[in-house]
Short mmCIF file of C-alpha atoms in Angstrom, two decimals:
data_model
loop_
_atom_site.label_atom_id
_atom_site.label_comp_id
_atom_site.label_asym_id
_atom_site.label_seq_id
_atom_site.Cartn_x
_atom_site.Cartn_y
_atom_site.Cartn_z
CA MET A 1078 -2.79 25.37 10.81
CA THR A 1079 -2.45 21.93 11.43
CA VAL A 1080 -0.99 19.98 8.31
CA ARG A 1081 -2.20 17.05 7.54
CA HIS A 1082 -0.29 13.97 6.74
CA PHE A 1083 -0.71 10.11 5.22
CA LEU A 1084 1.58 7.99 7.36
CA THR A 1085 -0.47 5.21 8.06
CA LEU A 1086 -4.27 4.33 7.24
CA ASP A 1087 -4.78 5.63 11.00
CA ASP A 1088 -4.53 9.20 9.88
CA LEU A 1089 -7.82 8.36 8.41
CA THR A 1090 -11.27 7.60 10.57
CA PRO A 1091 -13.79 4.74 9.16
CA ASP A 1092 -15.53 7.14 7.38
CA GLU A 1093 -12.80 9.02 5.72
CA PHE A 1094 -11.52 5.58 4.48
CA ARG A 1095 -14.69 5.16 2.97
CA ALA A 1096 -14.84 8.61 1.33
CA LEU A 1097 -11.52 8.30 0.50
CA ILE A 1098 -12.32 5.00 -1.85
CA ALA A 1099 -15.79 6.69 -3.02
CA ARG A 1100 -13.86 9.49 -4.39
CA ALA A 1101 -10.88 7.31 -6.27
CA ILE A 1102 -13.79 5.31 -8.03
CA GLU A 1103 -15.15 8.25 -9.07
CA LEU A 1104 -12.43 9.59 -10.35
CA GLY A 1105 -11.26 6.56 -12.11
CA GLU A 1106 -14.64 6.83 -14.04
CA MET A 1107 -14.38 10.59 -14.77
CA HIS A 1108 -10.93 9.65 -16.17
CA ARG A 1109 -12.07 6.87 -18.08
CA ALA A 1110 -14.51 9.43 -19.00
CA GLY A 1111 -11.95 12.04 -20.83
CA THR A 1112 -12.91 14.64 -18.24
CA VAL A 1113 -10.62 17.15 -17.47
CA HIS A 1114 -9.78 17.46 -13.41
CA GLN A 1115 -7.76 20.28 -12.05
CA PRO A 1116 -7.92 21.31 -8.88
CA LEU A 1117 -3.87 21.09 -8.22
CA VAL A 1118 -2.72 23.65 -10.81
CA GLY A 1119 0.31 25.08 -9.54
CA ARG A 1120 1.21 22.75 -6.58
CA VAL A 1121 3.98 20.84 -6.36
CA LEU A 1122 4.57 17.02 -5.47
CA ALA A 1123 8.28 16.37 -4.31
CA MET A 1124 8.50 12.75 -4.50
CA ILE A 1125 11.48 11.09 -2.29
CA PHE A 1126 12.33 7.16 -3.80
CA GLU A 1127 15.25 4.83 -1.64
CA LYS A 1128 13.64 2.43 -2.44
CA SER A 1129 13.25 1.67 -6.70
CA SER A 1130 9.25 1.66 -7.80
CA THR A 1131 6.99 1.43 -10.96
CA ARG A 1132 3.93 1.74 -9.90
CA THR A 1133 4.35 4.16 -7.17
CA ARG A 1134 6.63 6.89 -9.57
CA LEU A 1135 4.02 6.27 -11.91
CA SER A 1136 0.64 6.50 -10.00
CA PHE A 1137 1.92 9.75 -8.14
CA GLU A 1138 3.96 11.61 -11.55
CA ALA A 1139 0.66 10.94 -13.29
CA GLY A 1140 -1.81 11.61 -10.74
CA MET A 1141 0.03 15.02 -10.43
CA CYS A 1142 0.29 15.80 -13.79
CA GLN A 1143 -3.99 14.87 -14.10
CA LEU A 1144 -4.92 16.74 -11.40
CA GLY A 1145 -3.20 20.14 -13.40
CA GLY A 1146 0.04 20.25 -10.96
CA ASP A 1147 3.73 18.66 -11.11
CA ALA A 1148 5.93 16.20 -9.87
CA ILE A 1149 9.74 16.07 -9.06
CA PHE A 1150 11.51 12.86 -8.61
CA LEU A 1151 14.23 12.98 -6.24
CA SER A 1152 16.64 9.89 -5.54
CA PRO A 1153 19.37 9.85 -2.39
CA ARG A 1154 21.99 10.40 -5.08
CA ASP A 1155 20.72 13.52 -6.82
CA THR A 1156 20.22 14.96 -3.44
CA GLN A 1157 22.22 16.01 0.03
CA LEU A 1158 20.55 13.29 1.34
CA GLY A 1159 22.82 10.75 -0.18
CA ARG A 1160 26.00 12.53 1.79
CA GLY A 1161 24.58 12.36 4.76
CA GLU A 1162 22.75 15.68 5.52
CA PRO A 1163 20.14 15.34 7.92
CA ILE A 1164 16.38 14.44 7.26
CA GLU A 1165 15.40 17.54 9.24
CA ASP A 1166 17.10 19.87 7.59
CA THR A 1167 16.12 18.24 3.67
CA ALA A 1168 12.83 18.76 5.08
CA ARG A 1169 12.79 22.16 5.98
CA VAL A 1170 13.97 22.65 2.70
CA ILE A 1171 11.76 20.82 0.44
CA GLY A 1172 8.55 21.84 2.42
CA ARG A 1173 9.04 25.62 2.02
CA MET A 1174 9.56 25.35 -1.97
CA CYS A 1175 6.95 22.10 -2.49
CA ASP A 1176 3.10 21.61 -1.33
CA ALA A 1177 3.82 18.21 -0.26
CA VAL A 1178 6.31 15.16 0.07
CA MET A 1179 6.11 11.70 -1.05
CA LEU A 1180 8.72 10.00 0.80
CA ARG A 1181 9.26 5.94 -0.09
CA THR A 1182 12.30 4.85 2.50
CA GLY A 1183 13.12 2.00 4.80
CA PRO A 1184 12.98 2.92 8.55
CA HIS A 1185 9.58 3.73 9.33
CA GLY A 1186 10.95 6.74 11.63
CA ASN A 1187 12.47 8.66 8.54
CA VAL A 1188 8.56 9.68 7.74
CA GLU A 1189 7.77 10.53 11.00
CA ARG A 1190 11.04 12.08 11.03
CA PHE A 1191 10.10 14.06 7.75
CA ALA A 1192 6.32 14.83 8.56
CA GLU A 1193 7.62 16.69 12.22
CA TYR A 1194 9.76 19.48 10.29
CA ALA A 1195 8.14 19.25 6.83
CA GLY A 1196 5.60 21.63 7.41
CA VAL A 1197 3.69 20.88 4.46
CA PRO A 1198 1.89 17.23 4.07
CA VAL A 1199 3.80 14.45 4.01
CA ILE A 1200 2.97 10.75 2.56
CA ASN A 1201 4.26 7.49 3.32
CA ALA A 1202 4.66 6.08 -0.09
CA LEU A 1203 6.40 2.90 1.56
CA THR A 1204 8.21 1.66 4.65
CA ASP A 1205 9.64 -1.03 6.11
CA ARG A 1206 6.53 -1.12 8.82
CA CYS A 1207 3.42 0.35 6.36
CA HIS A 1208 2.09 0.50 2.64
CA PRO A 1209 -0.81 2.22 3.76
CA CYS A 1210 -1.04 3.83 -0.60
CA GLN A 1211 -1.42 -0.11 -1.56
CA LEU A 1212 -4.32 -0.29 0.87
CA LEU A 1213 -5.96 2.78 -0.95
CA ALA A 1214 -5.67 1.05 -4.08
CA ASP A 1215 -6.65 -2.89 -2.45
CA MET A 1216 -9.84 -1.43 -0.77
CA GLN A 1217 -11.16 0.76 -4.23
CA THR A 1218 -10.60 -2.84 -5.87
CA PHE A 1219 -12.67 -4.06 -3.78
CA PHE A 1220 -15.69 -2.22 -3.50
CA GLU A 1221 -15.26 -1.64 -7.09
CA LEU A 1222 -16.38 -5.62 -7.50
CA HIS A 1223 -18.25 -6.48 -4.05
CA GLY A 1224 -19.02 -3.27 -2.43
CA ASP A 1225 -18.57 -2.69 0.96
CA ILE A 1226 -16.19 -5.05 2.93
CA ALA A 1227 -17.55 -4.81 6.27
CA GLY A 1228 -18.45 -8.50 7.21
CA ARG A 1229 -15.99 -10.07 4.70
CA THR A 1230 -13.10 -12.44 5.52
CA ALA A 1231 -9.63 -11.81 3.68
CA ALA A 1232 -6.65 -14.17 4.30
CA TRP A 1233 -3.20 -13.01 4.13
CA ILE A 1234 -1.15 -15.79 3.18
CA GLY A 1235 2.95 -15.29 3.23
CA ASP A 1236 5.53 -12.82 5.12
CA GLY A 1237 3.66 -10.44 7.65
CA ASN A 1238 5.44 -7.52 6.91
CA ASN A 1239 4.40 -4.04 5.75
CA MET A 1240 1.62 -4.77 3.55
CA CYS A 1241 0.11 -7.41 6.06
CA HIS A 1242 0.68 -4.48 8.48
CA SER A 1243 -1.62 -2.60 6.51
CA TRP A 1244 -4.12 -5.19 6.10
CA ILE A 1245 -4.72 -5.77 9.33
CA ASN A 1246 -5.12 -2.12 10.17
CA ALA A 1247 -7.43 -1.92 7.24
CA ALA A 1248 -9.55 -4.66 8.71
CA ARG A 1249 -9.59 -2.85 12.09
CA LEU A 1250 -10.55 0.74 10.33
CA LEU A 1251 -13.46 -0.67 7.91
CA GLY A 1252 -14.60 -3.99 9.86
CA PHE A 1253 -13.61 -6.85 8.12
CA GLU A 1254 -12.07 -10.72 9.25
CA LEU A 1255 -8.63 -10.63 8.47
CA ARG A 1256 -6.84 -14.41 8.53
CA ILE A 1257 -3.13 -14.44 8.83
CA ALA A 1258 -1.04 -17.45 8.02
CA CYS A 1259 2.44 -17.05 7.71
CA PRO A 1260 6.09 -19.50 9.04
CA GLY A 1261 6.29 -18.88 12.47
CA ASP A 1262 9.48 -16.74 11.92
CA PHE A 1263 8.05 -14.48 9.95
CA GLU A 1264 4.70 -13.17 12.10
CA PRO A 1265 3.18 -10.00 11.94
CA ASP A 1266 4.07 -7.05 14.32
CA ASN A 1267 2.33 -8.08 18.07
CA ASP A 1268 1.53 -4.77 18.94
CA ILE A 1269 0.10 -3.93 15.30
CA LEU A 1270 -2.08 -7.53 15.83
CA THR A 1271 -3.11 -6.49 19.38
CA ARG A 1272 -3.96 -3.78 18.42
CA ALA A 1273 -6.53 -5.03 15.64
CA GLY A 1274 -8.46 -7.13 18.51
CA ASP A 1275 -11.06 -9.60 17.05
CA ALA A 1276 -10.60 -7.88 13.35
CA ALA A 1277 -7.08 -10.09 12.72
CA ARG A 1278 -5.80 -13.42 13.66
CA LEU A 1279 -3.19 -15.81 12.85
CA VAL A 1280 -4.41 -19.32 11.71
CA ASP A 1281 -2.04 -22.44 11.82
CA SER A 1282 -2.02 -22.83 8.04
CA PRO A 1283 -2.78 -20.97 4.63
CA ALA A 1284 -5.76 -24.00 4.33
CA GLU A 1285 -7.25 -22.66 7.21
CA ALA A 1286 -7.17 -18.99 5.95
CA ALA A 1287 -8.22 -19.26 2.60
CA ASP A 1288 -11.50 -21.55 3.51
CA GLY A 1289 -14.87 -19.21 2.94
CA ALA A 1290 -12.81 -16.10 1.78
CA ASP A 1291 -13.53 -13.48 0.28
CA VAL A 1292 -10.35 -12.25 -0.81
CA LEU A 1293 -6.63 -14.17 -0.90
CA VAL A 1294 -4.05 -11.82 -1.16
CA THR A 1295 0.35 -12.29 -1.27
CA ASP A 1296 3.34 -10.34 -1.02
CA VAL A 1297 7.02 -11.81 -2.51
CA TRP A 1298 8.37 -14.16 0.19
CA ALA A 1299 11.58 -11.66 -0.16
CA SER A 1300 11.20 -7.73 -0.41
CA MET A 1301 13.61 -5.14 -0.91
CA GLY A 1302 16.24 -5.14 0.81
CA GLN A 1303 16.33 -8.75 1.94
CA GLU A 1304 17.65 -10.07 -1.25
CA SER A 1305 20.56 -11.88 0.62
CA GLU A 1306 17.48 -14.00 2.39
CA GLN A 1307 15.83 -15.41 -0.61
CA ASP A 1308 16.89 -19.20 -0.47
CA HIS A 1309 16.24 -18.89 3.19
CA ARG A 1310 12.80 -17.28 2.89
CA SER A 1311 12.27 -19.92 0.10
CA ALA A 1312 12.41 -22.54 1.77
CA ALA A 1313 10.50 -21.53 4.84
CA PHE A 1314 7.73 -20.10 2.39
CA ARG A 1315 7.55 -23.06 0.37
CA ASP A 1316 4.86 -24.25 2.08
CA PHE A 1317 2.69 -20.71 1.68
CA GLN A 1318 2.08 -20.68 -1.75
CA VAL A 1319 -1.00 -19.32 -3.25
CA ASP A 1320 -1.96 -21.93 -5.87
CA GLY A 1321 -5.26 -23.54 -7.42
CA MET A 1322 -5.83 -25.48 -4.44
CA LEU A 1323 -5.97 -22.67 -2.28
CA MET A 1324 -7.96 -21.20 -4.13
CA ALA A 1325 -10.79 -23.55 -4.83
CA ARG A 1326 -11.19 -23.40 -0.79
CA ALA A 1327 -11.77 -19.84 -1.03
CA ASN A 1328 -15.81 -18.21 -1.90
CA GLU A 1329 -17.03 -18.94 -5.75
CA ASP A 1330 -16.43 -15.29 -6.40
CA ALA A 1331 -12.95 -14.36 -4.50
CA VAL A 1332 -10.36 -12.35 -6.04
CA PHE A 1333 -7.02 -12.85 -5.53
CA MET A 1334 -4.61 -9.46 -4.85
CA HIS A 1335 -0.79 -9.06 -5.09
CA CYS A 1336 0.64 -5.80 -4.95
CA LEU A 1337 3.15 -6.13 -7.68
CA PRO A 1338 5.88 -6.85 -8.54
CA ALA A 1339 5.00 -10.89 -8.30
CA HIS A 1340 7.00 -14.20 -8.94
CA ARG A 1341 5.09 -16.83 -10.63
CA GLY A 1342 6.31 -20.05 -9.02
CA GLU A 1343 7.14 -18.38 -5.72
CA GLU A 1344 4.35 -16.74 -3.85
CA VAL A 1345 2.00 -17.45 -6.20
CA ALA A 1346 1.31 -20.18 -9.16
CA ALA A 1347 0.86 -18.96 -12.64
CA GLU A 1348 -2.39 -20.21 -12.83
CA VAL A 1349 -4.02 -18.21 -9.70
CA ILE A 1350 -2.43 -14.60 -10.87
CA ASP A 1351 -3.02 -15.23 -14.71
CA GLY A 1352 -6.30 -16.99 -13.65
CA PRO A 1353 -10.04 -15.52 -14.09
CA GLN A 1354 -10.15 -14.67 -10.18
CA SER A 1355 -6.47 -11.98 -10.55
CA VAL A 1356 -7.68 -8.72 -10.06
CA VAL A 1357 -3.59 -7.50 -9.41
CA TRP A 1358 -3.94 -5.42 -13.31
CA ARG A 1359 -6.93 -3.38 -11.36
CA GLU A 1360 -5.34 -3.07 -8.44
CA ALA A 1361 -1.88 -1.44 -10.14
CA GLU A 1362 -4.35 0.61 -11.75
CA ASN A 1363 -5.96 1.48 -8.92
CA ARG A 1364 -2.92 3.36 -7.44
CA LEU A 1365 -3.85 6.44 -9.91
CA HIS A 1366 -7.06 6.94 -9.15
CA ALA A 1367 -6.68 6.44 -4.86
CA GLN A 1368 -3.37 8.38 -4.93
CA LYS A 1369 -5.05 11.00 -6.77
CA ALA A 1370 -8.06 11.11 -4.03
CA LEU A 1371 -5.51 11.22 -1.43
CA LEU A 1372 -3.54 13.86 -3.38
CA GLU A 1373 -6.99 15.98 -3.45
CA MET A 1374 -7.56 15.61 0.24
CA LEU A 1375 -4.24 16.82 1.21
CA LEU A 1376 -3.22 19.58 -1.37
CA ALA A 1377 -6.41 20.88 -2.70
CA ARG A 1378 -7.92 24.37 -1.20
#
């Protein structure tokens, strides 16, 4: 039997992507109504965190509990991974004891190697290349507020990083336009951008990206592991802050998104993230419901 993984959004067809979003919305409504839904009783998710996390750990752990299963937190310092055990060996062992593995790591090749040897579903909870779980929640949030995103316009302002890559993949799969404004030295991976065709394109300025957009998105200027580059990045990105003037160029009902944590006064002005067009807290909550829909798809018998 073929094991199904979730390493990038490309592991979903457009129809499956939309079905996951619809199911996440439904699971959110059930949770708020107090409906008990536990299709994963007796199932165990191993969660390996090589990078720190708030929303990812909480949402996966709470999600497994709410679905009737259990989750085990593992950090490199608590396992043989931290002492140099090969990923392939760890994957084989964990896969024989648990029903799925969630991995938050650096090199994207780590999740690919883990998936090759685990024998159970492996979920990419963040790599340096992609952050597909965040996009499930982001798309759920947009669909809840504005309906299907097909034919709409999104603006990515800032680093062409793993979040930007996942927004590019989402644009290609769901049929919306993504305009990307970032400093020249921080553009997204060219292969990912090229593969998106007309769905995603680089523009010359944040203003050009924001004009008439339905959603503005950004991320921190220096991600985890890039702290030593903070000063250099702050200088490079100083004209890429999402502020009130930039939001005013978007459509009147446009929303602001951010995967968090956010740095007010850097990539986003306080007036925006704390303003009426910000949906960041809804995005954060939807990590729970989107990941429950994903776990249900991968694990429910």
